[in-house]
Short mmCIF file of C-alpha atoms in Angstrom, two decimals:
data_model
loop_
_atom_site.label_atom_id
_atom_site.label_comp_id
_atom_site.label_asym_id
_atom_site.label_seq_id
_atom_site.Cartn_x
_atom_site.Cartn_y
_atom_site.Cartn_z
CA MET A 12 91.96 100.67 116.09
CA SER A 13 93.65 100.29 112.74
CA HIS A 14 96.79 98.27 112.29
CA VAL A 15 100.08 99.92 111.47
CA VAL A 16 102.19 99.10 108.45
CA ILE A 17 105.93 99.52 108.11
CA ARG A 18 106.68 99.92 104.43
CA GLY A 19 109.69 100.09 102.16
CA ILE A 20 113.09 101.24 103.33
CA PRO A 21 112.79 100.25 107.02
CA PHE A 22 112.67 96.60 105.93
CA ALA A 23 115.51 95.81 103.55
CA THR A 24 116.80 92.59 102.02
CA ARG A 25 120.54 92.40 102.47
CA LEU A 26 122.40 89.85 100.40
CA ARG A 27 126.02 89.27 101.17
CA ALA A 28 128.47 86.59 100.20
CA ALA A 29 129.52 84.42 103.10
CA LYS A 30 133.24 83.76 103.22
CA GLY A 31 132.59 80.10 102.54
CA GLY A 32 129.90 80.74 99.91
CA ALA A 33 126.89 78.46 99.75
CA LYS A 34 128.58 75.74 101.79
CA GLU A 35 128.82 78.10 104.75
CA LEU A 36 125.23 79.24 104.21
CA LEU A 37 124.08 75.61 104.12
CA GLU A 38 126.08 74.71 107.22
CA ARG A 39 124.54 77.57 109.16
CA ASP A 40 121.01 76.72 108.05
CA ARG A 41 121.57 73.14 109.17
CA ALA A 42 123.19 74.24 112.44
CA ARG A 43 120.14 76.39 113.08
CA ALA A 44 117.91 73.41 112.33
CA GLN A 45 119.84 71.23 114.78
CA LYS A 46 119.37 73.86 117.49
CA PHE A 47 115.63 73.79 116.81
CA LEU A 48 115.61 69.99 116.93
CA ALA A 49 117.54 69.98 120.20
CA SER A 50 115.12 72.40 121.85
CA LYS A 51 114.39 71.36 125.41
CA SER A 52 111.17 73.35 125.42
CA HIS A 53 108.13 71.12 125.74
CA HIS A 54 105.76 74.05 125.95
CA ALA A 55 103.16 74.21 123.23
CA PHE A 56 102.80 77.73 121.87
CA VAL A 57 100.83 79.90 124.30
CA ALA A 58 99.41 83.39 123.98
CA ALA A 59 101.85 85.90 125.39
CA LYS A 60 101.27 87.47 128.77
CA ALA A 61 101.31 91.23 129.11
CA LYS A 62 103.79 91.13 131.97
CA HIS A 63 106.37 88.72 133.29
CA ALA A 64 106.92 87.16 136.69
CA SER A 65 110.13 86.40 138.55
CA GLY A 66 111.97 83.13 138.23
CA THR A 67 115.08 81.47 136.87
CA GLY A 68 115.87 79.10 134.06
CA ALA A 69 118.54 77.57 131.90
CA GLU A 70 120.26 79.28 129.01
CA SER A 71 118.37 79.34 125.73
CA SER A 72 120.19 78.18 122.61
CA ILE A 73 118.88 79.02 119.14
CA ASP A 74 120.93 79.75 116.04
CA VAL A 75 119.82 82.72 113.94
CA THR A 76 122.40 84.67 112.02
CA ASP A 77 124.93 85.14 109.30
CA SER A 78 123.23 83.37 106.45
CA GLY A 79 123.78 84.88 103.00
CA VAL A 80 120.37 86.52 103.16
CA THR A 81 119.19 88.68 106.02
CA TYR A 82 116.29 91.01 106.58
CA THR A 83 116.95 94.13 108.61
CA MET A 84 115.10 97.21 109.80
CA GLN A 85 116.00 100.41 111.59
CA VAL A 86 114.86 100.41 115.21
CA GLY A 87 115.08 103.45 117.49
CA VAL A 88 115.99 103.01 121.15
CA GLY A 89 115.78 105.76 123.77
CA SER A 90 114.48 109.32 123.70
CA PRO A 91 115.88 110.97 121.70
CA ALA A 92 116.23 107.71 119.81
CA THR A 93 119.42 106.20 118.46
CA ASP A 94 118.74 104.07 115.36
CA TYR A 95 120.08 100.53 115.27
CA THR A 96 120.11 98.07 112.36
CA LEU A 97 118.51 94.86 113.62
CA LEU A 98 117.93 91.47 112.03
CA ILE A 99 114.26 90.44 111.89
CA ASP A 100 113.95 86.90 113.27
CA THR A 101 110.84 84.78 113.83
CA GLY A 102 112.95 81.95 115.27
CA SER A 103 114.04 83.83 118.38
CA SER A 104 112.30 86.29 120.68
CA ASN A 105 114.79 88.49 122.50
CA THR A 106 115.39 92.00 121.19
CA TRP A 107 118.88 93.29 121.85
CA ILE A 108 121.42 95.82 120.63
CA GLY A 109 125.10 96.65 121.01
CA ALA A 110 126.80 94.20 118.64
CA ASP A 111 128.24 97.14 116.71
CA LEU A 112 126.84 100.57 117.58
CA PRO A 113 127.03 101.07 121.36
CA TYR A 114 123.97 101.71 123.51
CA LYS A 115 123.33 105.35 124.43
CA PRO A 116 121.25 105.58 127.61
CA THR A 117 118.76 108.44 127.81
CA SER A 118 116.13 109.60 130.29
CA THR A 119 113.90 106.65 129.31
CA SER A 120 116.59 104.02 130.00
CA HIS A 121 116.30 101.83 133.08
CA ASN A 122 118.86 99.23 134.12
CA THR A 123 116.84 96.36 135.62
CA GLY A 124 119.90 94.87 137.30
CA ASN A 125 119.32 91.60 135.44
CA THR A 126 121.74 89.89 133.09
CA ILE A 127 120.97 88.44 129.65
CA ASN A 128 122.77 85.57 127.99
CA VAL A 129 121.67 84.01 124.71
CA SER A 130 123.62 81.47 122.66
CA TYR A 131 122.98 81.31 118.91
CA GLY A 132 125.26 78.41 118.02
CA SER A 133 127.54 80.20 115.58
CA GLY A 134 127.13 83.39 117.62
CA SER A 135 126.23 84.56 121.08
CA MET A 136 125.51 87.62 123.16
CA SER A 137 125.68 88.46 126.83
CA GLY A 138 125.17 91.66 128.74
CA LYS A 139 122.64 93.59 130.82
CA GLU A 140 118.90 93.97 130.57
CA TYR A 141 117.39 97.44 130.28
CA THR A 142 113.89 98.68 129.72
CA ASP A 143 113.62 101.56 127.29
CA THR A 144 111.43 103.27 124.71
CA VAL A 145 111.65 101.37 121.41
CA THR A 146 110.49 102.99 118.18
CA LEU A 147 109.70 100.75 115.19
CA GLY A 148 107.97 103.53 113.25
CA PRO A 149 106.21 106.89 113.79
CA ASP A 150 103.08 105.15 115.11
CA LEU A 151 104.83 102.18 116.68
CA VAL A 152 106.41 103.42 119.90
CA ILE A 153 106.78 100.96 122.77
CA LYS A 154 107.31 102.11 126.34
CA ASN A 155 109.39 100.08 128.79
CA GLN A 156 110.37 97.37 126.31
CA GLY A 157 112.79 94.85 127.77
CA ILE A 158 115.97 94.83 125.69
CA GLY A 159 119.37 93.27 125.97
CA VAL A 160 122.44 95.49 125.81
CA ALA A 161 125.42 93.43 124.74
CA SER A 162 128.73 93.72 126.55
CA SER A 163 129.89 90.81 124.42
CA ALA A 164 128.56 89.65 121.03
CA GLN A 165 130.06 87.26 118.48
CA GLY A 166 128.77 86.39 115.02
CA PHE A 167 126.86 89.56 114.17
CA GLU A 168 129.05 91.43 111.73
CA GLY A 169 127.38 94.35 110.00
CA VAL A 170 124.34 94.55 112.28
CA ASP A 171 123.66 95.89 115.75
CA GLY A 172 121.54 93.05 117.10
CA ILE A 173 118.26 91.13 116.77
CA LEU A 174 114.57 92.05 116.64
CA GLY A 175 113.11 88.80 117.97
CA VAL A 176 109.49 88.22 116.97
CA GLY A 177 109.16 84.51 117.74
CA PRO A 178 106.97 82.98 120.47
CA VAL A 179 107.54 84.58 123.86
CA ASP A 180 108.36 81.20 125.45
CA LEU A 181 111.72 81.32 123.67
CA THR A 182 112.84 84.09 126.05
CA ARG A 183 112.53 81.81 129.07
CA GLY A 184 115.81 81.40 130.87
CA THR A 185 117.59 84.12 128.90
CA VAL A 186 117.25 86.89 131.49
CA SER A 187 118.05 86.45 135.17
CA ASN A 188 115.23 86.70 137.75
CA THR A 189 112.70 86.68 134.91
CA THR A 190 110.29 84.07 133.59
CA ASP A 191 109.85 85.54 130.14
CA VAL A 192 110.28 88.85 128.32
CA PRO A 193 107.32 90.09 126.22
CA THR A 194 108.29 90.63 122.59
CA VAL A 195 107.84 93.93 120.78
CA THR A 196 104.62 92.62 119.23
CA ASP A 197 103.33 91.51 122.64
CA ASN A 198 103.95 94.97 124.09
CA LEU A 199 102.48 96.87 121.15
CA TYR A 200 99.30 94.89 121.76
CA ALA A 201 99.38 95.14 125.57
CA GLN A 202 99.86 98.93 125.37
CA GLY A 203 96.91 99.31 122.99
CA THR A 204 98.97 100.49 120.02
CA ILE A 205 97.77 97.66 117.75
CA SER A 206 94.40 95.92 117.75
CA SER A 207 95.61 92.33 117.48
CA ASN A 208 98.71 90.49 118.63
CA SER A 209 99.90 89.55 115.16
CA LEU A 210 102.58 90.29 112.61
CA GLY A 211 102.15 90.12 108.82
CA ILE A 212 105.27 89.68 106.70
CA SER A 213 105.58 90.34 102.99
CA TYR A 214 108.74 89.35 101.13
CA GLU A 215 109.24 89.55 97.39
CA PRO A 216 111.66 87.48 95.33
CA SER A 217 114.47 89.54 93.88
CA SER A 218 117.26 88.97 91.40
CA THR A 219 119.31 91.92 92.66
CA ALA A 220 121.06 92.45 95.97
CA ASN A 221 120.34 95.02 98.69
CA VAL A 222 116.80 95.98 97.80
CA SER A 223 114.01 97.31 100.02
CA ASN A 224 111.32 94.81 99.12
CA GLY A 225 109.89 93.73 102.45
CA GLU A 226 107.05 94.91 104.63
CA LEU A 227 106.05 94.25 108.21
CA THR A 228 102.47 94.83 109.34
CA PHE A 229 102.03 94.92 113.11
CA GLY A 230 98.51 94.22 114.37
CA GLY A 231 96.89 93.18 111.10
CA THR A 232 97.44 92.44 107.44
CA ASP A 233 98.05 94.52 104.33
CA SER A 234 95.54 93.33 101.75
CA THR A 235 97.48 95.01 98.96
CA LYS A 236 100.29 92.50 99.52
CA TYR A 237 98.34 89.32 98.89
CA THR A 238 95.80 87.90 96.47
CA GLY A 239 92.76 85.73 97.09
CA THR A 240 91.90 84.33 100.49
CA LEU A 241 94.03 84.56 103.63
CA ASN A 242 93.85 81.03 105.03
CA THR A 243 94.64 80.19 108.64
CA VAL A 244 95.99 77.02 110.19
CA PRO A 245 96.40 76.15 113.88
CA LEU A 246 99.94 75.95 115.22
CA THR A 247 101.22 72.41 115.70
CA THR A 248 101.25 70.71 119.09
CA THR A 249 104.14 68.42 118.08
CA SER A 250 107.43 69.10 119.90
CA PRO A 251 109.94 70.57 119.22
CA ALA A 252 108.22 72.38 116.31
CA SER A 253 105.57 73.61 118.78
CA ALA A 254 108.16 75.82 120.49
CA TYR A 255 108.46 77.91 117.32
CA TRP A 256 106.12 78.99 114.51
CA GLY A 257 105.27 75.37 113.82
CA ILE A 258 102.61 73.92 111.53
CA ASN A 259 101.68 70.55 110.04
CA GLN A 260 102.06 70.00 106.28
CA SER A 261 102.62 67.38 103.60
CA VAL A 262 104.75 67.87 100.47
CA SER A 263 104.29 66.30 97.03
CA TYR A 264 106.51 66.47 93.95
CA GLY A 265 104.20 66.92 91.01
CA THR A 266 100.60 65.88 91.42
CA SER A 267 101.15 62.21 92.18
CA GLN A 268 104.29 61.65 94.29
CA THR A 269 104.15 62.39 98.02
CA ILE A 270 107.67 62.95 99.33
CA LEU A 271 106.68 63.96 102.88
CA ASN A 272 103.50 62.78 104.59
CA THR A 273 101.72 65.17 106.94
CA THR A 274 104.16 66.05 109.71
CA ALA A 275 105.30 68.95 111.88
CA GLY A 276 107.88 71.59 111.01
CA ILE A 277 108.30 75.36 111.10
CA VAL A 278 108.07 78.52 109.03
CA ASP A 279 111.16 80.63 109.71
CA THR A 280 112.53 83.92 108.38
CA GLY A 281 116.02 83.18 109.67
CA THR A 282 116.53 80.09 107.49
CA THR A 283 117.56 80.79 103.90
CA LEU A 284 116.72 77.50 102.21
CA LEU A 285 113.84 75.02 102.11
CA LEU A 286 114.99 72.21 104.38
CA LEU A 287 113.40 68.75 104.22
CA ALA A 288 113.93 65.67 106.41
CA THR A 289 116.49 63.33 104.86
CA GLU A 290 114.07 60.79 103.35
CA ALA A 291 111.97 63.54 101.75
CA PHE A 292 115.07 65.29 100.44
CA GLN A 293 116.38 62.06 98.92
CA ALA A 294 113.03 61.43 97.22
CA TYR A 295 113.10 64.97 95.83
CA GLN A 296 116.65 64.57 94.54
CA LYS A 297 115.77 61.29 92.83
CA ALA A 298 112.60 62.73 91.28
CA THR A 299 114.38 65.79 89.90
CA GLY A 300 117.54 64.01 88.77
CA ALA A 301 119.59 66.67 90.54
CA VAL A 302 123.17 66.11 91.63
CA GLU A 303 125.06 67.72 94.48
CA ASP A 304 127.37 70.49 93.31
CA SER A 305 130.82 70.09 94.83
CA THR A 306 131.46 73.84 94.96
CA THR A 307 128.28 74.99 96.69
CA GLY A 308 126.94 71.84 98.35
CA LEU A 309 123.55 72.57 96.81
CA LEU A 310 121.65 70.45 94.33
CA THR A 311 122.10 71.51 90.72
CA ILE A 312 120.19 70.64 87.55
CA THR A 313 120.72 71.17 83.83
CA SER A 314 118.62 73.46 81.67
CA ALA A 315 116.94 70.39 80.20
CA GLN A 316 116.08 69.10 83.68
CA TYR A 317 114.77 72.53 84.66
CA ALA A 318 112.42 72.43 81.67
CA GLU A 319 110.99 69.17 83.09
CA LEU A 320 110.97 70.24 86.75
CA GLN A 321 107.58 69.75 88.42
CA SER A 322 105.97 71.98 91.02
CA LEU A 323 106.09 71.08 94.70
CA TYR A 324 102.68 71.06 96.39
CA PHE A 325 102.40 71.88 100.08
CA ASN A 326 99.16 70.82 101.76
CA ILE A 327 98.64 72.95 104.86
CA GLY A 328 95.35 72.84 106.74
CA GLY A 329 93.55 71.29 103.79
CA VAL A 330 94.72 73.99 101.36
CA THR A 331 97.27 73.23 98.63
CA TYR A 332 100.03 75.75 97.94
CA GLU A 333 101.94 75.37 94.69
CA PHE A 334 105.69 76.02 94.79
CA THR A 335 106.58 76.47 91.14
CA PRO A 336 109.74 75.25 89.38
CA ASN A 337 111.04 78.84 89.31
CA ALA A 338 110.44 79.18 93.05
CA GLN A 339 112.57 76.08 93.64
CA ILE A 340 115.75 77.60 92.16
CA TRP A 341 118.18 80.14 93.54
CA PRO A 342 117.98 83.49 91.66
CA ARG A 343 120.45 82.99 88.84
CA GLY A 344 121.40 86.67 88.94
CA LEU A 345 122.68 86.11 92.47
CA ASN A 346 124.80 83.02 91.89
CA SER A 347 127.89 85.02 92.88
CA ILE A 348 126.48 85.26 96.41
CA LEU A 349 126.77 81.47 96.56
CA GLY A 350 130.24 81.36 95.05
CA GLY A 351 128.50 79.53 92.22
CA ASN A 352 128.91 79.64 88.45
CA GLU A 353 127.14 82.18 86.27
CA GLY A 354 124.15 80.66 84.54
CA GLN A 355 124.16 77.44 86.55
CA ILE A 356 120.86 76.34 88.12
CA TYR A 357 120.90 75.61 91.84
CA LEU A 358 117.94 74.26 93.82
CA ILE A 359 117.04 75.78 97.19
CA ALA A 360 115.75 72.51 98.71
CA SER A 361 118.32 70.86 100.94
CA ASP A 362 118.72 68.14 103.53
CA LEU A 363 117.58 69.06 107.04
CA GLY A 364 119.99 66.45 108.37
CA SER A 365 117.52 64.42 110.40
CA ASN A 366 115.07 61.60 109.75
CA VAL A 367 111.31 61.88 109.36
CA GLY A 368 109.55 61.68 112.71
CA SER A 369 111.86 63.96 114.68
CA GLY A 370 109.04 66.39 115.51
CA LEU A 371 110.50 68.99 113.15
CA ASP A 372 110.70 67.57 109.62
CA PHE A 373 110.86 70.72 107.49
CA ILE A 374 111.75 74.38 107.61
CA ASN A 375 110.01 76.65 105.12
CA GLY A 376 112.65 79.37 104.96
CA PHE A 377 112.93 82.73 103.25
CA GLY A 378 112.79 81.26 99.73
CA TRP A 379 109.37 79.81 100.55
CA ILE A 380 108.06 82.86 102.43
CA GLN A 381 108.95 85.06 99.45
CA ARG A 382 106.15 83.35 97.55
CA TYR A 383 103.45 83.51 100.25
CA TYR A 384 102.20 86.28 102.50
CA THR A 385 102.60 85.03 106.05
CA VAL A 386 100.86 86.15 109.23
CA PHE A 387 102.36 85.18 112.59
CA ASP A 388 99.25 85.38 114.77
CA THR A 389 100.10 85.08 118.46
CA GLY A 390 96.67 86.06 119.75
CA ASN A 391 94.83 83.31 117.86
CA LYS A 392 97.67 80.77 118.01
CA GLN A 393 97.64 80.32 114.26
CA LEU A 394 99.55 81.02 111.06
CA GLY A 395 97.96 82.85 108.13
CA LEU A 396 98.97 82.18 104.51
CA ALA A 397 97.96 83.71 101.19
CA THR A 398 99.17 83.78 97.62
CA THR A 399 100.76 86.97 96.30
CA ALA A 400 101.53 88.58 92.96
CA TYR A 401 104.89 86.80 93.21
CA THR A 402 103.68 83.24 93.96
CA ASP A 403 103.97 82.28 90.28
CA ALA A 404 106.65 84.81 89.29
CA ASP A 405 109.57 83.77 87.10
CA THR A 406 112.02 86.22 88.69
CA ASN A 407 114.62 83.57 89.55
#
């Protein structure tokens, strides 16, 4: 069976200025990181089960939303379907609607009688669980998908909810009388719609706002979106990174200075910046000569320093991935999103806010994923990475 690709308009990059500019964006990225670090899940990543069993658990708490950069897609629910605009998030796993556009039950809707309650730090949702037909695309129709229908939702302005495509374990304890809730990818695979339980994500760097430049591939990869070899690396067993899409990596500045020895962290679509454990961040700041900008809270460098900026090298599974000087800076055409100055150069690396050895020492966020094709492979418990036409681009 061939995989199915969602192209173009259904997957849009939405850039919006947070009220507090970059400082608010940075605070939310760090708050999200602290939720990850505080995860009580000690489960290593496991392949998803096709169906769930009964049980109870504590509330799940993961922060996902309202950064300055979000990725959304149109998702149909019901038959006939109502389209909802949902955030795509690899750091959470519940799919839910009702933050803005209300749910419209149809003949395919079934109220399970269970309640759902998920806290996202700076936001939250609570409501009822339904099963319903969920349509991601013409060939991606899921029957009896468990979804949350919010009776209360805070922190989700401008969107209707979340499309959670993280590890299924993250749904534990979020729905009453339920052990876990299979994700949309899990169910596409279990129902035979896709041939592998995996999700390929292509982002492209952009210097303009509100562009449709992303692609999701359910059940495979799109070879037109990457160059060279697609490398795979096992997911980490180190907690708490193991509860998410966690891997082991080291980071060097230039070819001779290691700023982060091999350690566990995560790859995450819901984080905007590249976050590094405090010691690694401090080493990076010293090496670059960057100073913290009082307006944005981000590191900033001069044009002369940018001319001397070295690449970062990420060693993942024995393969080295170069993160060029241009990849390390915020798109200068989008400085207004940050509340920053026109023409100023801001770096996207920031302080994770915790020391090395915490079990989650980095987050490779959207700025990193824009440069590498990424495959979230549940079935094989691994992450796939490949260079793209944009890995070395000077778009920023």
